[in-house]
PDB file of C-alpha atoms in Angstrom:
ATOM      1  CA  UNK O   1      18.816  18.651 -15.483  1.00  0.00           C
ATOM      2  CA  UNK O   2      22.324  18.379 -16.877  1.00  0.00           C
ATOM      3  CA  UNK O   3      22.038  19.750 -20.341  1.00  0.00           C
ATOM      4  CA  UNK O   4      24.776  18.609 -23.007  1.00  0.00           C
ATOM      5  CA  UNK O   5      25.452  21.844 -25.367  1.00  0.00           C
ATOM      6  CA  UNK O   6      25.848  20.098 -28.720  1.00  0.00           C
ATOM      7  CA  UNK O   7      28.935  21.739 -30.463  1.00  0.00           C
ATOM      8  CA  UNK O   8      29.023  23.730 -33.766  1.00  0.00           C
ATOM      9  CA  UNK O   9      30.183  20.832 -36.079  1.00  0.00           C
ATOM     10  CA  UNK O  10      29.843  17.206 -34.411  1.00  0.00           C
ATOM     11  CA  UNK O  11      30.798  15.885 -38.298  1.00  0.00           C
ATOM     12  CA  UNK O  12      27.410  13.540 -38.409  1.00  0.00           C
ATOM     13  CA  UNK O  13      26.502  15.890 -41.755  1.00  0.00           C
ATOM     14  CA  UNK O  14      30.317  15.335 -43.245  1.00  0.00           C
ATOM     15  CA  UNK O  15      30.386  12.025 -42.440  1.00  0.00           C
ATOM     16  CA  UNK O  16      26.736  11.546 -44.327  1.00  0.00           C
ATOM     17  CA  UNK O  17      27.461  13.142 -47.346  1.00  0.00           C
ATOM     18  CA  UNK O  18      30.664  10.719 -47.907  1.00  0.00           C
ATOM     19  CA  UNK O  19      28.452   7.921 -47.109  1.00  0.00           C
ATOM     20  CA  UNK O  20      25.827   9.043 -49.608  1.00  0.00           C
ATOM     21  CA  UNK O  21      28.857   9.954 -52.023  1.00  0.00           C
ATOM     22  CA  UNK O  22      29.748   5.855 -51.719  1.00  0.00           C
ATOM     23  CA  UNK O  23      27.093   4.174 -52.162  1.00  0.00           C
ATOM     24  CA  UNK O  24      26.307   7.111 -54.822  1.00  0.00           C
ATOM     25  CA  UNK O  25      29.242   5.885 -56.711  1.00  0.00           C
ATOM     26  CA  UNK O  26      28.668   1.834 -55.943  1.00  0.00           C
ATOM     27  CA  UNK O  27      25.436   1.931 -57.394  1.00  0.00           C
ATOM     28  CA  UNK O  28      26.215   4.074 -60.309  1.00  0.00           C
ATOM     29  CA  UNK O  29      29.154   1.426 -61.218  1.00  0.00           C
ATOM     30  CA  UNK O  30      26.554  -1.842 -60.324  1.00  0.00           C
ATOM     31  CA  UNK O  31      24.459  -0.371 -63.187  1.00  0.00           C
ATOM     32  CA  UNK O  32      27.000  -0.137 -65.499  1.00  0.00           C
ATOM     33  CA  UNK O  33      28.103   3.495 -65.519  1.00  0.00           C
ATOM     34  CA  UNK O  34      31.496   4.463 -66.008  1.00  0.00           C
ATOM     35  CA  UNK O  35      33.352   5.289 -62.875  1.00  0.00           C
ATOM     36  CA  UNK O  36      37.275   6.551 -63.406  1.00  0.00           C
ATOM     37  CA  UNK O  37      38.813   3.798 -61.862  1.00  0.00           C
ATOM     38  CA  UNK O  38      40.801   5.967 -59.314  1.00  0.00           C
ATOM     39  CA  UNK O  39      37.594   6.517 -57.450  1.00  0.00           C
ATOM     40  CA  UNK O  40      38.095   3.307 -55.652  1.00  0.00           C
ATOM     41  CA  UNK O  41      41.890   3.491 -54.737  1.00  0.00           C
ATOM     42  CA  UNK O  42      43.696   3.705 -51.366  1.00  0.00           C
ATOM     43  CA  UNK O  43      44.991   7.104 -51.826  1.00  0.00           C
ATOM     44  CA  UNK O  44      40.990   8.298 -52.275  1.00  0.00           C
ATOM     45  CA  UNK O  45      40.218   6.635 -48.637  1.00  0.00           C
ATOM     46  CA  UNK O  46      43.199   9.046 -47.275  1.00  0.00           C
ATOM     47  CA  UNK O  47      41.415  11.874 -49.278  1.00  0.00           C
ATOM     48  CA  UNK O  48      38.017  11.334 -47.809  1.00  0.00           C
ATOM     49  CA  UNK O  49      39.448  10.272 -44.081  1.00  0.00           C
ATOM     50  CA  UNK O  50      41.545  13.561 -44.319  1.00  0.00           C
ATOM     51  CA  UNK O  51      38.326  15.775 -45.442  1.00  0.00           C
ATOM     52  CA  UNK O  52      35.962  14.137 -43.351  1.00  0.00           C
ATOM     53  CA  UNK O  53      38.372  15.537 -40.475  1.00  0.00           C
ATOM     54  CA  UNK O  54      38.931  18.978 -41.894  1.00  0.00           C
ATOM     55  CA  UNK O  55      35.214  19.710 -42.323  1.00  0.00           C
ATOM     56  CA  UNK O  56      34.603  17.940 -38.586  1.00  0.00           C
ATOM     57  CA  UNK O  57      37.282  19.831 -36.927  1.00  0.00           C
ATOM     58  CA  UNK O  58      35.761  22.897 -38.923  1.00  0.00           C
ATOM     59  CA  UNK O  59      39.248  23.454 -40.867  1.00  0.00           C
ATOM     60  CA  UNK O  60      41.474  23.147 -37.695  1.00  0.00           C
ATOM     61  CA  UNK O  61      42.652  19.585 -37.959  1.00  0.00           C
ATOM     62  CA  UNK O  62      46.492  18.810 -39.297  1.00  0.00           C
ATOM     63  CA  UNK O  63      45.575  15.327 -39.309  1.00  0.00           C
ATOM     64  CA  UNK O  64      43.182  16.008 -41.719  1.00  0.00           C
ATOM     65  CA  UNK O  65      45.290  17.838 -43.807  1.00  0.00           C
ATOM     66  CA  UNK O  66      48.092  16.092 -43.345  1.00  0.00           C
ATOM     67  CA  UNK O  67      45.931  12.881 -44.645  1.00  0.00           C
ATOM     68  CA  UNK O  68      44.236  15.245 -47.554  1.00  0.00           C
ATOM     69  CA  UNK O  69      48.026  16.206 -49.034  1.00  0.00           C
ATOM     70  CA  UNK O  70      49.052  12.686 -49.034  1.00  0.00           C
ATOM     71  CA  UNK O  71      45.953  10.970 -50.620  1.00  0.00           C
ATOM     72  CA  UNK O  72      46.056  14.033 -53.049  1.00  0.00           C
ATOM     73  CA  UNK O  73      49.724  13.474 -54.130  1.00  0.00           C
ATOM     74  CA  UNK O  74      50.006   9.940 -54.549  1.00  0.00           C
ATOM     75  CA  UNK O  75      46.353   9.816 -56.462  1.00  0.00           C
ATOM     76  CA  UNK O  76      48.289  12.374 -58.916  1.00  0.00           C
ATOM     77  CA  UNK O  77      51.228  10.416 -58.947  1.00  0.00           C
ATOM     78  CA  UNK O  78      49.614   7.156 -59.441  1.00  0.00           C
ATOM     79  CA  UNK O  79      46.977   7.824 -61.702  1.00  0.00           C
ATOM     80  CA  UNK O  80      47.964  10.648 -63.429  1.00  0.00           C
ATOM     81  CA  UNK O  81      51.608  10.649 -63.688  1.00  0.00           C
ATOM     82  CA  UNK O  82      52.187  13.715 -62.308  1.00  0.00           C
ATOM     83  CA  UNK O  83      55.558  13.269 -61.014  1.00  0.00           C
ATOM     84  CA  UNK O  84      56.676  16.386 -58.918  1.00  0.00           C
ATOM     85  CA  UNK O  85      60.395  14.573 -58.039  1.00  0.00           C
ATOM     86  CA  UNK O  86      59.976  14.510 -54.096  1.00  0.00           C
ATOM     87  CA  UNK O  87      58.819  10.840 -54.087  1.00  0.00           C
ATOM     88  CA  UNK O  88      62.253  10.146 -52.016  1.00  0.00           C
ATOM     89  CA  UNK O  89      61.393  13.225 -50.021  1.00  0.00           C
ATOM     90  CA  UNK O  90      57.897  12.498 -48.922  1.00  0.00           C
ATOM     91  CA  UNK O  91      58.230  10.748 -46.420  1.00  0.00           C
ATOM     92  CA  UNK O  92      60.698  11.955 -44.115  1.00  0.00           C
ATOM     93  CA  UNK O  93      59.102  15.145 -44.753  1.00  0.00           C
ATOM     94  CA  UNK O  94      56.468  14.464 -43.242  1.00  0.00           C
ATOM     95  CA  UNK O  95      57.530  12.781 -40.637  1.00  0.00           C
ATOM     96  CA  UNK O  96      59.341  15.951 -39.574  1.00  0.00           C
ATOM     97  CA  UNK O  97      56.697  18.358 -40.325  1.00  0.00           C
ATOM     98  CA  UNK O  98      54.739  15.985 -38.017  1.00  0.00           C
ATOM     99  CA  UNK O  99      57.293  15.318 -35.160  1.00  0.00           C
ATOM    100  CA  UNK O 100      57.845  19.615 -34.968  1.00  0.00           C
ATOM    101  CA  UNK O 101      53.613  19.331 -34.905  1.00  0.00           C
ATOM    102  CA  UNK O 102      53.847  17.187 -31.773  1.00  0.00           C
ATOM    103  CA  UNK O 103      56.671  18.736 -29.713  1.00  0.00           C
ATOM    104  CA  UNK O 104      55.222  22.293 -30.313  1.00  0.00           C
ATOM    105  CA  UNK O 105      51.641  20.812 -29.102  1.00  0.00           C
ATOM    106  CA  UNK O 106      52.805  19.132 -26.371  1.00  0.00           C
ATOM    107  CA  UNK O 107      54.725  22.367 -25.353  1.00  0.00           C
ATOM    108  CA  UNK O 108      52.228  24.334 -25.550  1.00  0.00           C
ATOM    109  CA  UNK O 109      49.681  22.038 -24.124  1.00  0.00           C
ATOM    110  CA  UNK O 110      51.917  21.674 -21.079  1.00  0.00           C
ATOM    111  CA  UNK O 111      52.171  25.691 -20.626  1.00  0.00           C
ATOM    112  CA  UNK O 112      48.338  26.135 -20.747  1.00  0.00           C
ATOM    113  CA  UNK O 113      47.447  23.691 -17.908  1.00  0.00           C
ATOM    114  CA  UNK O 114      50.226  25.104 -16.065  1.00  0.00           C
ATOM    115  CA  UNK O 115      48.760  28.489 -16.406  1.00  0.00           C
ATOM    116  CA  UNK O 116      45.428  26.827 -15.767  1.00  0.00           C
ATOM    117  CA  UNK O 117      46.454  25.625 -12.440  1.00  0.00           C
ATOM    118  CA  UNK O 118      48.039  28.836 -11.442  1.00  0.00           C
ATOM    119  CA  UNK O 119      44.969  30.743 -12.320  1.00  0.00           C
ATOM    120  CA  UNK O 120      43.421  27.825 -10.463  1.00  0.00           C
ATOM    121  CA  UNK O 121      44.978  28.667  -7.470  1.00  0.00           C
ATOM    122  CA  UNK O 122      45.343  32.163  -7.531  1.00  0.00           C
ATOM    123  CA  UNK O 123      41.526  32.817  -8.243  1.00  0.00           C
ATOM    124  CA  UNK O 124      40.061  30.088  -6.066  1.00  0.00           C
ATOM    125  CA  UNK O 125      37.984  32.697  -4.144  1.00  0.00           C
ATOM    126  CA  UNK O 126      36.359  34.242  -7.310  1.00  0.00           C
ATOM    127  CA  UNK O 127      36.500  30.993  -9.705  1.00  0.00           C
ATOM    128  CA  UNK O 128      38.050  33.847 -12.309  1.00  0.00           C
ATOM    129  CA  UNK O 129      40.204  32.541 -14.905  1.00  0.00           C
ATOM    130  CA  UNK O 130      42.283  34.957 -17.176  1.00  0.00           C
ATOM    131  CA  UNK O 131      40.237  34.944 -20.663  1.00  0.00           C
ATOM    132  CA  UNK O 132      43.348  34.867 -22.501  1.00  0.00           C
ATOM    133  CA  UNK O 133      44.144  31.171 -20.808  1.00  0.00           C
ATOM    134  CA  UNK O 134      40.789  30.587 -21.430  1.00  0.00           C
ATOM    135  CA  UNK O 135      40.964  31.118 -25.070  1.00  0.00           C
ATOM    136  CA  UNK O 136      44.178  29.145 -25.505  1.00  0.00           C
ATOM    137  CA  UNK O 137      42.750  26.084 -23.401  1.00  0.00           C
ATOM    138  CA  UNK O 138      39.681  26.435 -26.436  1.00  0.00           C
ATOM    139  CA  UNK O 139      42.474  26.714 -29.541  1.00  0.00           C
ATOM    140  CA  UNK O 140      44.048  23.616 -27.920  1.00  0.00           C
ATOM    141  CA  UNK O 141      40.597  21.683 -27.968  1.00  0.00           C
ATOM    142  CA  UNK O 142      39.833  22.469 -31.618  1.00  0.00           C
ATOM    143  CA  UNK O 143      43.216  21.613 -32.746  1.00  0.00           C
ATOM    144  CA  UNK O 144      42.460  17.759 -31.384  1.00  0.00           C
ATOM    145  CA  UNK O 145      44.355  18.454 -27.702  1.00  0.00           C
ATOM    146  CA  UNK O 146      42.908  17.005 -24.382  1.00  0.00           C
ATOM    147  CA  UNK O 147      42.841  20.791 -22.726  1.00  0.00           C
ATOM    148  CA  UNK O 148      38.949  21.507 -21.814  1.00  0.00           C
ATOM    149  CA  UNK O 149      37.216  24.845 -23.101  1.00  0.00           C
ATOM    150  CA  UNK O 150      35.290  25.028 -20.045  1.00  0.00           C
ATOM    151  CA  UNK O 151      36.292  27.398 -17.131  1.00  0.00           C
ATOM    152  CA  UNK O 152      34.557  25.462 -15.087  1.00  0.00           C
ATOM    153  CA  UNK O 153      36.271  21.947 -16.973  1.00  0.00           C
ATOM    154  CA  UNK O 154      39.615  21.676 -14.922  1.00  0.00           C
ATOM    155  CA  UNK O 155      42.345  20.163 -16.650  1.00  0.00           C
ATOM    156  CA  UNK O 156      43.211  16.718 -18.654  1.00  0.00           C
ATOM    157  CA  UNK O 157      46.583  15.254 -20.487  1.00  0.00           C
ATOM    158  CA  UNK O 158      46.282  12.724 -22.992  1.00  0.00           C
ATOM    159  CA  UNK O 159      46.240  10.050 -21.218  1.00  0.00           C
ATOM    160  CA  UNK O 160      45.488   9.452 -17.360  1.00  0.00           C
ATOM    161  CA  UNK O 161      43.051  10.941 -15.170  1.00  0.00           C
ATOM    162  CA  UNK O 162      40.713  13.533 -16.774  1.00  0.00           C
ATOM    163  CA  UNK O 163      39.760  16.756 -14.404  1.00  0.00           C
ATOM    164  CA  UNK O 164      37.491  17.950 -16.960  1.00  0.00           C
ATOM    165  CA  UNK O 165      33.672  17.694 -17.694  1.00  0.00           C
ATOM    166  CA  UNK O 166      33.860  17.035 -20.861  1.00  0.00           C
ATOM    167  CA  UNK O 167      35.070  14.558 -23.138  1.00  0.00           C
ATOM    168  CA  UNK O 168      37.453  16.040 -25.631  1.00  0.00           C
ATOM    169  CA  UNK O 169      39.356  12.704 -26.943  1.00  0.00           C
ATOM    170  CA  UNK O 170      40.902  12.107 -30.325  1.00  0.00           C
ATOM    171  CA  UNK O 171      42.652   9.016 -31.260  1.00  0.00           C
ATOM    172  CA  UNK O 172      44.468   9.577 -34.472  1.00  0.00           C
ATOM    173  CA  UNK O 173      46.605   6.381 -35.605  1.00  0.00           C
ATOM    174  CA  UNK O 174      47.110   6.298 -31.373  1.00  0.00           C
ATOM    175  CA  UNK O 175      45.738   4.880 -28.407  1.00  0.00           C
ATOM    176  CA  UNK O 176      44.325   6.576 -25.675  1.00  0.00           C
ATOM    177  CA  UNK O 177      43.319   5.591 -21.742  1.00  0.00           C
ATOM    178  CA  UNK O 178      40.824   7.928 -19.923  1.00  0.00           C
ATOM    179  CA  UNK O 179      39.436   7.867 -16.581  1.00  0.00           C
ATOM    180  CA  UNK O 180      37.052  10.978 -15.888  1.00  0.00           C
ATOM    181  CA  UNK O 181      36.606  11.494 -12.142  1.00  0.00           C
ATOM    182  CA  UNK O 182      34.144  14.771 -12.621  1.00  0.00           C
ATOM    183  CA  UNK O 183      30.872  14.873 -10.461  1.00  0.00           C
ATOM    184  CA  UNK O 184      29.455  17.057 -13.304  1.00  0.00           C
ATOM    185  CA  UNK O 185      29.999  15.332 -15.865  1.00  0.00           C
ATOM    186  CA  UNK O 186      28.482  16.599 -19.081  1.00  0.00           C
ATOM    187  CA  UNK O 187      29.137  14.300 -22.134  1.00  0.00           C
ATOM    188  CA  UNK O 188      31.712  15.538 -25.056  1.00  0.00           C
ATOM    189  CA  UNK O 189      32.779  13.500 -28.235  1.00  0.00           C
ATOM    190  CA  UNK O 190      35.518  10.673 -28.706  1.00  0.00           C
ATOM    191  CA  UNK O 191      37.247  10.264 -31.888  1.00  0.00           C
ATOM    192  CA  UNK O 192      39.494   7.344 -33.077  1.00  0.00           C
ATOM    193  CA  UNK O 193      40.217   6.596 -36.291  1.00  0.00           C
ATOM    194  CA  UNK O 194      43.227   3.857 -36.820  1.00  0.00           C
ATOM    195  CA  UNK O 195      43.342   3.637 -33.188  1.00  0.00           C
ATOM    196  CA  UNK O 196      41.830   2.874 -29.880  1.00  0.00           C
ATOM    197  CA  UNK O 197      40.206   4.555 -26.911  1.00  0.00           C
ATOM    198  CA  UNK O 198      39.499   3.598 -23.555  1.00  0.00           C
ATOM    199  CA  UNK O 199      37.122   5.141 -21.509  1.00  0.00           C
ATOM    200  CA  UNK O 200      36.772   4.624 -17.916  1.00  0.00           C
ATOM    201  CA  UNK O 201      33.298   6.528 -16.274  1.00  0.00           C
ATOM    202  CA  UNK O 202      33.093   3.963 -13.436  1.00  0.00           C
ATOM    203  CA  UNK O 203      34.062   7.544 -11.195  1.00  0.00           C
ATOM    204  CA  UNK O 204      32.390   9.828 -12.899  1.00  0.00           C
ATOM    205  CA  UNK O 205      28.623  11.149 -11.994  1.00  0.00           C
ATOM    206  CA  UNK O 206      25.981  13.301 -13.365  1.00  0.00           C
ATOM    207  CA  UNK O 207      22.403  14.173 -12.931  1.00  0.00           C
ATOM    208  CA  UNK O 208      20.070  13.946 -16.256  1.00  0.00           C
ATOM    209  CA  UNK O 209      20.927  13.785 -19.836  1.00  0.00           C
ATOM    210  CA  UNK O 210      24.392  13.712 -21.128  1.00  0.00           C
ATOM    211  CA  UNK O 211      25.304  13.399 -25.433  1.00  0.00           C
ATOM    212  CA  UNK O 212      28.850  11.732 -26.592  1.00  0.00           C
ATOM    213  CA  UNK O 213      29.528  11.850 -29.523  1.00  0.00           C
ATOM    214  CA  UNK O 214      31.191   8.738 -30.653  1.00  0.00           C
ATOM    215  CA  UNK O 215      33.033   8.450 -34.293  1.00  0.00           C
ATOM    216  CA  UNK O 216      35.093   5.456 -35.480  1.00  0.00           C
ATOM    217  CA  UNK O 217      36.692   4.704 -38.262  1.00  0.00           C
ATOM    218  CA  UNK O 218      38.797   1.604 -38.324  1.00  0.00           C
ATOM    219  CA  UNK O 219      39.257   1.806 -35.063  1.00  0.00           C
ATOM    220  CA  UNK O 220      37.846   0.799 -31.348  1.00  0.00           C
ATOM    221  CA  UNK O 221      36.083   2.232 -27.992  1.00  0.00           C
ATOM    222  CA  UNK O 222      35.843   0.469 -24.978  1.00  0.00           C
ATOM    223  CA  UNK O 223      33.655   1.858 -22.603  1.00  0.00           C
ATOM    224  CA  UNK O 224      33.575   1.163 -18.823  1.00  0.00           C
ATOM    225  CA  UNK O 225      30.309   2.961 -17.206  1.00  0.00           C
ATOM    226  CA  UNK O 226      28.719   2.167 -13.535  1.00  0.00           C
ATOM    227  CA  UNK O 227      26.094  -0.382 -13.901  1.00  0.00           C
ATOM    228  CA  UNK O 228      23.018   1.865 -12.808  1.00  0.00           C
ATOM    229  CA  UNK O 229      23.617   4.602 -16.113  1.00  0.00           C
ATOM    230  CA  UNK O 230      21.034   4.347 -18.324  1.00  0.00           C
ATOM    231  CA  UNK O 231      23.194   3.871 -21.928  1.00  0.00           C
ATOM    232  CA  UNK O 232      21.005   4.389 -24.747  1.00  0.00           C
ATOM    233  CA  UNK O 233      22.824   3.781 -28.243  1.00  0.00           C
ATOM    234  CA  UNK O 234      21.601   5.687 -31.395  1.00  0.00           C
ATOM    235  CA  UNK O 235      25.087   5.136 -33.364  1.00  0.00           C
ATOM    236  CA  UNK O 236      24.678   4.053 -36.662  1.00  0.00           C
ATOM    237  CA  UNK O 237      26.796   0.936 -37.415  1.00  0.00           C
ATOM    238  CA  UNK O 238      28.554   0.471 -41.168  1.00  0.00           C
ATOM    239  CA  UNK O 239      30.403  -3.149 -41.386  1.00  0.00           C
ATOM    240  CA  UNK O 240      31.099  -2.919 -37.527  1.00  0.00           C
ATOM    241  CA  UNK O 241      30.687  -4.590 -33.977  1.00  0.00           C
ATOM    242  CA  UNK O 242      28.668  -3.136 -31.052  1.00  0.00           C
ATOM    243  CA  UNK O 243      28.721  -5.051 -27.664  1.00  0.00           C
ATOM    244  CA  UNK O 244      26.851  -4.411 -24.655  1.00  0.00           C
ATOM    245  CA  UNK O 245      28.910  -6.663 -21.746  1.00  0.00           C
ATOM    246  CA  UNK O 246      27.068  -4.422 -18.947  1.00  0.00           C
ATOM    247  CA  UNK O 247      26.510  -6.025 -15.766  1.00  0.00           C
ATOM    248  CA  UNK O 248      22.861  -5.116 -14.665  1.00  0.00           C
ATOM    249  CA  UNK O 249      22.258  -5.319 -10.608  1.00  0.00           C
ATOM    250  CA  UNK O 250      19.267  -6.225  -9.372  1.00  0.00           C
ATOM    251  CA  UNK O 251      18.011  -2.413  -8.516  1.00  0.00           C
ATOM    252  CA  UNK O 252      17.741  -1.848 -12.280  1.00  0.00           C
ATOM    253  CA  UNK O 253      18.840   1.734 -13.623  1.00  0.00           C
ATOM    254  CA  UNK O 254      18.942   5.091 -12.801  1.00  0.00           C
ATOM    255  CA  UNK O 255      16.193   7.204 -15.009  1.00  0.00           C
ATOM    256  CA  UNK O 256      18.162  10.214 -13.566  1.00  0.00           C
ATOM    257  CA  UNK O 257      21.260   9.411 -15.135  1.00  0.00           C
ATOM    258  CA  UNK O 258      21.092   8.234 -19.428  1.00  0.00           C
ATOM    259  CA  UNK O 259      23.841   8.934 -21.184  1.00  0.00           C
ATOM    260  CA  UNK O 260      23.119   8.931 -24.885  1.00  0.00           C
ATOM    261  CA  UNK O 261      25.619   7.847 -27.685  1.00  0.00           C
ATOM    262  CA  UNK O 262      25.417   9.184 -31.020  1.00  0.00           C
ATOM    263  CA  UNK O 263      27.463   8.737 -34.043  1.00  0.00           C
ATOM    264  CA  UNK O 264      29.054   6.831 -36.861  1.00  0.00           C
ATOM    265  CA  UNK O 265      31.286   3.109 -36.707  1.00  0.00           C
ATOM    266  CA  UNK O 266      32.936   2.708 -39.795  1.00  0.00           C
ATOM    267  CA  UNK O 267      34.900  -0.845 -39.782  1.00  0.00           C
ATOM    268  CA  UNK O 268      35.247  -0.414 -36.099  1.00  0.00           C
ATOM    269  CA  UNK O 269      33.762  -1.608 -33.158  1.00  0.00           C
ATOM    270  CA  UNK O 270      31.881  -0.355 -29.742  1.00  0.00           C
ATOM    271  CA  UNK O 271      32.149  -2.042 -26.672  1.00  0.00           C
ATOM    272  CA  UNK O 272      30.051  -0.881 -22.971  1.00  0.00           C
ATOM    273  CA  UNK O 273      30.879  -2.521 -20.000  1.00  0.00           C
ATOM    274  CA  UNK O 274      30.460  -2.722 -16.379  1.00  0.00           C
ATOM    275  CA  UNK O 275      31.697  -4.257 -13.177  1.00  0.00           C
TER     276      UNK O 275
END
């Protein structure tokens, strides 16, 4: 049996706490308890989107920071009045700091699979990789790129054919198009929040159990799987749209093959298909 190894931090505990924190604070204010007012404002939403990816990521996401700084500064500015004078300067700040973010990603993404598939080569015999590519292909994962973990994973951009096998996909205000082609495939997690993500498994094949992980948070997955998986959905839905459009054939499914989705949809919908 294929087993999925669940990672360290796949954000379900995060994600519950800030649940339990809102409807903590709704009830509070239905009963007539004083709530600040700046509990409930836009630049709180950025706070908790922004620490809900720190924690997730376990403290290795600049999205998450990058959304944590801004929701901090203008709840300071706007409720407090702490003025700090770069309200001018915000902005194209961070658009720079975030434009150097992506070149020096893509760069480096770009010189890891190259030194993948020269290890690739080189060490066909042995299947050896060089540890230190190895452990560069793993920093890459954690810090949201597409670059598998897995020795035995291949290779993936961000969008296009996957050679890995495992899912590794975040969608951060983005959209991204997948098609995994692995005969061992072995599950992984998809992230999209304020964008979109589609999956394509119709190639793909496995033999077992495989996990993904699926968080959304006003955002979308579309899912394209072969019609004999066994999809079993255990996501928990908050003000958001699941659709099974699966084509079933007349042989039924395969009990060998279940592929089981956990996870959160926050204003954001699921969608499984098949042709």
């Amino acid at each position: 049996m294929n087993n999925f190894k669940r990672p360290k931090n796949d954000g379900n505990i995060a994600f519950g706490f800030i649940i339990l924190g809102i409807g903590v604070i709704l009830l509070l204010k239905k009963m007539g308890i004083f709530i600040p007012s700046w509990v409930l404002t836009w630049p709180m939403i950025l706070i908790v989107i922004g620490t809900f990816a720190i924690i997730k990521h376990e403290f290795k996401s600049f999205f998450g920071f990058m959304m944590l700084f801004i929701g901090s500064y203008f709840l300071l500015k706007n409720e407090f009045d702490f003025d700090f004078g770069i309200s001018q300067y915000i902005w194209p700040i961070g658009l720079i700091i975030l434009g150097i973010y992506l070149i020096t990603q893509r760069k480096r993404e770009n010189r890891i699979i190259e030194d993948i598939r020269n290890n690739w080569q080189a060490n066909k015999s042995t299947g050896a990789f060089k540890s230190s590519t190895v452990e560069d292909a793993k920093i890459v994962s954690e810090e949201g790129g597409s670059t598998s973990s897995s020795t035995d994973s291949g290779f993936t951009r961000t969008t296009g054919t996957s050679f890995s096998d495992k899912l590794n996909i975040d969608a951060i205000f983005s959209g991204v198009n997948r098609k995994m082609i692995s005969k061992n495939f072995q599950g992984g997690k998809i992230t999209a929040a304020f964008g979109g993500v589609e999956l394509d498994l119709t190639s793909a094949d496995f033999n077992g159990v495989v996990t993904i992980q699926v968080d959304v948070i006003f955002g979308g997955v579309k899912m394209v799987v072969p019609p004999h998986w066994d999809i079993r959905t255990e996501v928990s839905n908050i003000a958001a749209g699941l659709e099974d459009k699966r084509f079933f054939r007349d042989g039924g499914v395969d009990p060998n093959k279940v592929v089981i989705l956990k996870g959160t949809i926050l204003f954001g919908g699921l969608e499984i298909k098949s042709y």
